[in-house]
Short mmCIF file of C-alpha atoms in Angstrom, two decimals:
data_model
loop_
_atom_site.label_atom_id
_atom_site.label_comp_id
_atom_site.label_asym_id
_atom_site.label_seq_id
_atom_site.Cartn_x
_atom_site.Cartn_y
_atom_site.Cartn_z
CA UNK L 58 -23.46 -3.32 -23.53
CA UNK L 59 -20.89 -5.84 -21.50
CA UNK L 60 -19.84 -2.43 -19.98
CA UNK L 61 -22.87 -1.04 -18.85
CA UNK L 62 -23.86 -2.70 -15.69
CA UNK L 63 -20.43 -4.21 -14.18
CA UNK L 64 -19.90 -3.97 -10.95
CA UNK L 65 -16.43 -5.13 -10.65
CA UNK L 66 -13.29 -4.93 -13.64
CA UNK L 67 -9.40 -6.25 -13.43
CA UNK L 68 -7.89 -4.70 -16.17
CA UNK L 69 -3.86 -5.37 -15.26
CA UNK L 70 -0.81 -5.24 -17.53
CA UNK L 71 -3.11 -4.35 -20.44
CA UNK L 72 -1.43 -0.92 -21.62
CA UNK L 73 -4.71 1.10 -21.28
CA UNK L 74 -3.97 5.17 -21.28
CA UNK L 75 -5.54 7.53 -20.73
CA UNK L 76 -7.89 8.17 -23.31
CA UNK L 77 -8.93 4.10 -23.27
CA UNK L 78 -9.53 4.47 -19.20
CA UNK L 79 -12.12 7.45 -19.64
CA UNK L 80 -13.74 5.61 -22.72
CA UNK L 81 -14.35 2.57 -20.29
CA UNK L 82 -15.67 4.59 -17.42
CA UNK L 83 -17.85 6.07 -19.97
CA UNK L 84 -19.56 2.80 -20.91
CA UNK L 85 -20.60 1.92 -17.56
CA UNK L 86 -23.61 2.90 -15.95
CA UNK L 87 -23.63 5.62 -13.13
CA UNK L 88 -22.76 4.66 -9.82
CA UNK L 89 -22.76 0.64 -11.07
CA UNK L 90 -18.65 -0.18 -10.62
CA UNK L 91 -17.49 -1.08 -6.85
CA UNK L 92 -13.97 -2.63 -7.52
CA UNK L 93 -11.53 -1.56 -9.96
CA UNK L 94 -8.49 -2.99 -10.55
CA UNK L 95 -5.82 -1.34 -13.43
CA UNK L 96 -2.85 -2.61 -12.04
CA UNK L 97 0.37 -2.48 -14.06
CA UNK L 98 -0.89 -0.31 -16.84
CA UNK L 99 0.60 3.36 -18.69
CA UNK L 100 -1.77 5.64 -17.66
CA UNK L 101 -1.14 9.51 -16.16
CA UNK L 102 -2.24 11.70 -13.67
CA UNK L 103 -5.05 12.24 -16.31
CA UNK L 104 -6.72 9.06 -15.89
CA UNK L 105 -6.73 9.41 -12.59
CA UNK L 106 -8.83 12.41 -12.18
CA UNK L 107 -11.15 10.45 -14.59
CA UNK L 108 -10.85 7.57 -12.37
CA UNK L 109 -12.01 9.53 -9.39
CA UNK L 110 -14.88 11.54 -10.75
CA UNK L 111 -16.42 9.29 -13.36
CA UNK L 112 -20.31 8.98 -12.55
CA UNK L 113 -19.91 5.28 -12.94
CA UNK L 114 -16.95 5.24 -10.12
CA UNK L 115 -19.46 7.45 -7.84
CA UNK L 116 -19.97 4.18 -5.21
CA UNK L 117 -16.58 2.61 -6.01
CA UNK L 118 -15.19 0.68 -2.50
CA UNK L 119 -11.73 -0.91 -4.13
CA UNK L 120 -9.31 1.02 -6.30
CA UNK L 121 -6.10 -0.79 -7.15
CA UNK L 122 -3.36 1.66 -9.10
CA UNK L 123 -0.13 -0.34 -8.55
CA UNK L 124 2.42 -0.71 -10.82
CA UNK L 125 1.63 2.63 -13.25
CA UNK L 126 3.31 5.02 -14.26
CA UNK L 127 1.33 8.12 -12.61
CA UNK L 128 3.23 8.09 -9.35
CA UNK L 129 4.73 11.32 -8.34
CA UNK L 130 2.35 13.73 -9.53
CA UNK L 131 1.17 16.25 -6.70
CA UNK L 132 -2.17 16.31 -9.64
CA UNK L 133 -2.37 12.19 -9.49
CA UNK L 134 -3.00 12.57 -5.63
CA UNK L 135 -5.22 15.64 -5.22
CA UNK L 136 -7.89 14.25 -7.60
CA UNK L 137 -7.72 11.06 -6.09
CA UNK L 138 -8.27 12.64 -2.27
CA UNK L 139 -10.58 15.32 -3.55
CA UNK L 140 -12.99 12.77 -5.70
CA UNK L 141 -16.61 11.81 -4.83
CA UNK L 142 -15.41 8.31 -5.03
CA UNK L 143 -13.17 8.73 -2.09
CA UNK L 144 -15.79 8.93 0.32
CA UNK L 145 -17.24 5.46 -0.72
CA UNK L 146 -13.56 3.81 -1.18
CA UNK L 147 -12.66 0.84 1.40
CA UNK L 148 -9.83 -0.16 0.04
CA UNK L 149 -6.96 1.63 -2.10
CA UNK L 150 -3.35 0.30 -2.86
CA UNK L 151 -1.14 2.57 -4.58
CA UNK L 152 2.65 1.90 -5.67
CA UNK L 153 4.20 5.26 -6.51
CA UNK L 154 7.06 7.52 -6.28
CA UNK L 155 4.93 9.18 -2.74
CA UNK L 156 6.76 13.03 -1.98
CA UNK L 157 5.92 13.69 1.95
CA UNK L 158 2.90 16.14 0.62
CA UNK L 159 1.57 13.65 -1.26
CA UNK L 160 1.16 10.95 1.86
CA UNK L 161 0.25 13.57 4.54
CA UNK L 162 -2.63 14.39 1.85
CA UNK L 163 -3.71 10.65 1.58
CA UNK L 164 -3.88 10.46 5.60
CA UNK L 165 -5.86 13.26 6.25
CA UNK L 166 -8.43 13.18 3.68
CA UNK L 167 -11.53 13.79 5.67
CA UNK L 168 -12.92 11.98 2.26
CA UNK L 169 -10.78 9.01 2.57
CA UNK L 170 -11.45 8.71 5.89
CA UNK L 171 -15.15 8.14 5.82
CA UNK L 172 -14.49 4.52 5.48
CA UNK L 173 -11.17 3.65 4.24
CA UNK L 174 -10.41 0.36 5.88
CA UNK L 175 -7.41 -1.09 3.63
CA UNK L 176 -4.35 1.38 2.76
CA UNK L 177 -1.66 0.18 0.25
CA UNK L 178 1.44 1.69 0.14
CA UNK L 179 3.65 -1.12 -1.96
CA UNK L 180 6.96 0.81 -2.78
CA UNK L 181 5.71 4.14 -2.06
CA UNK L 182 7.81 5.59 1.29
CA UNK L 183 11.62 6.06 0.07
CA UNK L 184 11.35 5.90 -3.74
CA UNK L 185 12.34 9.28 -4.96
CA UNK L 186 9.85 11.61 -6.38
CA UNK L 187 9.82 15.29 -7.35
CA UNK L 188 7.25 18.10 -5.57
CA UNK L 189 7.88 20.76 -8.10
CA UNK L 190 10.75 22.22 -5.74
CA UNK L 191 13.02 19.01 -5.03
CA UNK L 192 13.42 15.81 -5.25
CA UNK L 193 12.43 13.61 -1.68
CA UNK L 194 10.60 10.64 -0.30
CA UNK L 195 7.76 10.59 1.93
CA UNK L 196 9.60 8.40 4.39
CA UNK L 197 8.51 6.73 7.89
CA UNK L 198 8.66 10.87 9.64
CA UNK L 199 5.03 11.30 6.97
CA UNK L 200 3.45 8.51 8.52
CA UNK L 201 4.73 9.84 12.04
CA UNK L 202 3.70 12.81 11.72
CA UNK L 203 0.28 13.49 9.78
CA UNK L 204 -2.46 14.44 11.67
CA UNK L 205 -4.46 10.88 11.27
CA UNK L 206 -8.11 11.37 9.51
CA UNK L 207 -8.46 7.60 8.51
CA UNK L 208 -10.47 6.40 11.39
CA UNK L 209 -11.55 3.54 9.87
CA UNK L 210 -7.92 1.73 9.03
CA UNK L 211 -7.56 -1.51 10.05
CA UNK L 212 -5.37 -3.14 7.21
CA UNK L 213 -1.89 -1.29 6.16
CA UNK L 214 0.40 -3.01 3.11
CA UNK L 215 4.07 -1.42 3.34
CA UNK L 216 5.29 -4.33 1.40
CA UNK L 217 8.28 -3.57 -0.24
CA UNK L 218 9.44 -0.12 1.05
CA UNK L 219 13.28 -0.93 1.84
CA UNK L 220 12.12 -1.53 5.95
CA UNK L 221 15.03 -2.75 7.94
CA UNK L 222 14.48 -3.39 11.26
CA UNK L 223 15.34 0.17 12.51
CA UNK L 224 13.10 1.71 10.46
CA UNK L 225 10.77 -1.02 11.14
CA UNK L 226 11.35 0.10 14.54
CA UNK L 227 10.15 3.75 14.08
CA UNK L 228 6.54 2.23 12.99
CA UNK L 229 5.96 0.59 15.73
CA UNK L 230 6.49 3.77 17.86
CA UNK L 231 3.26 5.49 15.72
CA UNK L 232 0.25 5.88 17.96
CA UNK L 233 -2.35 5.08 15.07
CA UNK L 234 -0.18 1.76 13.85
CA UNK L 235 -1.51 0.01 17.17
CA UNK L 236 -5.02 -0.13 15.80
CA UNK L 237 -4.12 -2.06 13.08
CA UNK L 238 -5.81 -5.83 12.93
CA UNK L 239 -3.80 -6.61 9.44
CA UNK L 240 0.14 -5.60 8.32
CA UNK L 241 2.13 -6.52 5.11
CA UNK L 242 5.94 -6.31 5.43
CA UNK L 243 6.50 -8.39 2.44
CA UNK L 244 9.59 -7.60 1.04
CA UNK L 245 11.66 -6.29 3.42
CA UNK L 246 14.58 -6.36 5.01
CA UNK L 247 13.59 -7.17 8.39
CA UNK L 248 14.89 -9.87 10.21
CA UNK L 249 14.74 -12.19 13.70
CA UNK L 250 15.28 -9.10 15.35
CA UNK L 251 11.60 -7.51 14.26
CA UNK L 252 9.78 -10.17 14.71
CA UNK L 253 11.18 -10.10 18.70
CA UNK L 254 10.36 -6.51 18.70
CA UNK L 255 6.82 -6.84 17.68
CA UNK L 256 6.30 -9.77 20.13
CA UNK L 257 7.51 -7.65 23.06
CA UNK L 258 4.64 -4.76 21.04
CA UNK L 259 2.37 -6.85 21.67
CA UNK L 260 3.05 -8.30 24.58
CA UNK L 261 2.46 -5.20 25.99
CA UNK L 262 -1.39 -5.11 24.70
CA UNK L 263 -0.57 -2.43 22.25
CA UNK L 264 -1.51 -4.58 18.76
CA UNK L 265 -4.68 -6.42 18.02
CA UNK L 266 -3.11 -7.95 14.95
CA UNK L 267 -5.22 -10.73 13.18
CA UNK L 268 -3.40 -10.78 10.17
CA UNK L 269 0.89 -10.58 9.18
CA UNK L 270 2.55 -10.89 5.96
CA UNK L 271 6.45 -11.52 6.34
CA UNK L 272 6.60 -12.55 2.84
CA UNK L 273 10.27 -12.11 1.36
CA UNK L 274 11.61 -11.07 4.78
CA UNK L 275 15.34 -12.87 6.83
CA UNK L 276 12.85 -15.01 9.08
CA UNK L 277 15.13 -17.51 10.77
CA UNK L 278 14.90 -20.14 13.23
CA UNK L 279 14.54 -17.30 16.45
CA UNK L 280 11.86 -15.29 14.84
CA UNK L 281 9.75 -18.76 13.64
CA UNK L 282 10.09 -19.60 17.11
CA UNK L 283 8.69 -16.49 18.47
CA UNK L 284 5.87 -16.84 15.84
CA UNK L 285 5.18 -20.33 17.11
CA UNK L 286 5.48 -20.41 20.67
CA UNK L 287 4.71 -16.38 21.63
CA UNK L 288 1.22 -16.01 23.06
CA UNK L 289 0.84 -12.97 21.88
CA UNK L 290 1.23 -14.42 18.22
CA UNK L 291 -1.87 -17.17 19.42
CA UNK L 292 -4.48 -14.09 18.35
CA UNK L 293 -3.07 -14.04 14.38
CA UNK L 294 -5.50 -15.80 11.61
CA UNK L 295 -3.52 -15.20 8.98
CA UNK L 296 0.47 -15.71 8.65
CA UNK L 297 2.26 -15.49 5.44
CA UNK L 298 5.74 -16.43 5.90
CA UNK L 299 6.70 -17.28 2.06
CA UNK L 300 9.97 -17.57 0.66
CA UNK L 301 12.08 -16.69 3.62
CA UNK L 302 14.75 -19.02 2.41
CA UNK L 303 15.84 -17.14 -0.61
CA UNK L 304 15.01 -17.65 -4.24
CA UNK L 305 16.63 -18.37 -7.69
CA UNK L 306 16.48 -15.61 -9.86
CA UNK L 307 14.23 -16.75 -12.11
CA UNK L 308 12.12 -17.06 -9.17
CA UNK L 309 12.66 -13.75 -7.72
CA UNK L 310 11.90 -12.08 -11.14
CA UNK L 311 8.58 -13.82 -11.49
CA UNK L 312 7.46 -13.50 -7.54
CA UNK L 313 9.02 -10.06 -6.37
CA UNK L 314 7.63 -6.68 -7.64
CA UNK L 315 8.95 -5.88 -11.04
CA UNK L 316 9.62 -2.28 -9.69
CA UNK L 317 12.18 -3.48 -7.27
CA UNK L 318 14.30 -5.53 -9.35
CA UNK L 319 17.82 -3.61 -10.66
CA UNK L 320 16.59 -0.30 -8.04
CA UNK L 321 16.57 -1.55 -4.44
CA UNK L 322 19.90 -3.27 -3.17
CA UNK L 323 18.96 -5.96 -1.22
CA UNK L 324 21.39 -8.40 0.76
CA UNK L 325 19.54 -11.66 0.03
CA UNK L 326 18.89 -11.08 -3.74
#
């Protein structure tokens, strides 16, 4: 009875399956849930395809997966780009192991693109993950490369993806990147030197951005400047600049994705 008419559910770090996800769905009335959060749980590829074509997930507009284990599976993805909820979805954040297939598949849903306006992609680009032939990464040359069907994107996380500030340096060079008005690069390993580079971006009158997340990132005493006194920079409402100065490693393992921690050298932790 709870169930039945919800319209919005955060379920993290609970240990719901499979079977427990589609029981849930079940309980709630058709077309009634619009955000769904199941963060950090144990679920498969299985629970996904439940996910995406449970009558009650039929209007869904948020859909947050991060932190499961499902990531990887060429099935996980095509039910998720090929369910009725993905035309109705405004905002999805995944954190999986993406192959190249996988991400060119998000991008040009014509589904997801109906009104997608928020793309997630924490720890997804160079985290190894196996297509049924080999084992690769979707990497920077997927989001290069796909033939953009997310018209509506405005807001792109790539927080944690092992950027440095070549690679950073690649995105910037993607024609549909300069539409963004919102970009996470929490958890990177960019430094001064990215922060000049996107000043110079948008300088230019290439970026509209509203909104930047540096969290985690080498921001010194040249790229704060450039934050502070770039004009360009005058147009952001919202600047995350958190823990730029390093952290203790109790710190770290309570504030940085779990994922991360032991898998992705980093020089500051």
């Amino acid at each position: 009875g709870t169930l039945s008419r919800m319209r919005s559910l955060a379920l993290r770090h609970m240990e719901l399956d499979d079977e427990l996800i589609k029981g849930m769905l079940d309980h709630v009335a058709s077309g009634a849930l619009l955000s769904l959060d199941l963060r950090g749980n144990t679920f498969s590829e299985e629970a996904v395809r439940s996910i995406g074509f449970a009558s009650s997930t039929s209007c869904l507009q948020s859909l947050d997966l991060r932190a499961n284990y499902w990531g990887g599976y060429e099935e996980a993805i095509a039910h998720l780009v090929n369910a009725p909820c993905a035309g109705s979805l405004q905002r999805l954040a995944l954190e999986c192991d993406l192959t190249r297939h996988d991400l060119l598949r998000v991008l040009e849903s014509y589904k997801l693109g109906k009104k997608l306006e928020h793309l997630g992609l924490t720890n997804s680009l160079f985290s190894s993950a196996y297509d049924g032939h080999e084992i690769q990464e979707a990497g920077i040359a997927a989001l290069r490369d796909a033939e953009m069907r997310l018209g509506s994107l405005r807001s792109l996380d790539l927080d944690s993806n092992q950027l440095d500030d070549e690679r950073f340096a690649e995105i910037l060079e993607i024609p549909w990147i300069a539409r963004l008005h919102a970009l996470d690069l929490s958890w990177n390993e960019l430094t001064d030197a990215s922060i000049e580079r996107l000043a110079r971006v948008m300088r230019s009158g290439a970026f509209e951005l509203e909104a930047l997340a540096l969290r985690g990132c080498e921001i010194g005493e040249q790229g704060a400047r450039a934050l502070l006194s770039d004009p360009r920079f005058s147009q952001l409402r919202r600047l995350d600049v958190s823990s730029t100065s390093g952290l203790s490693d109790s710190e770290a393992f309570s504030d940085r994705p779990p994922r991360l921690l032991g898998f992705v050298p980093s020089a500051r932790f």
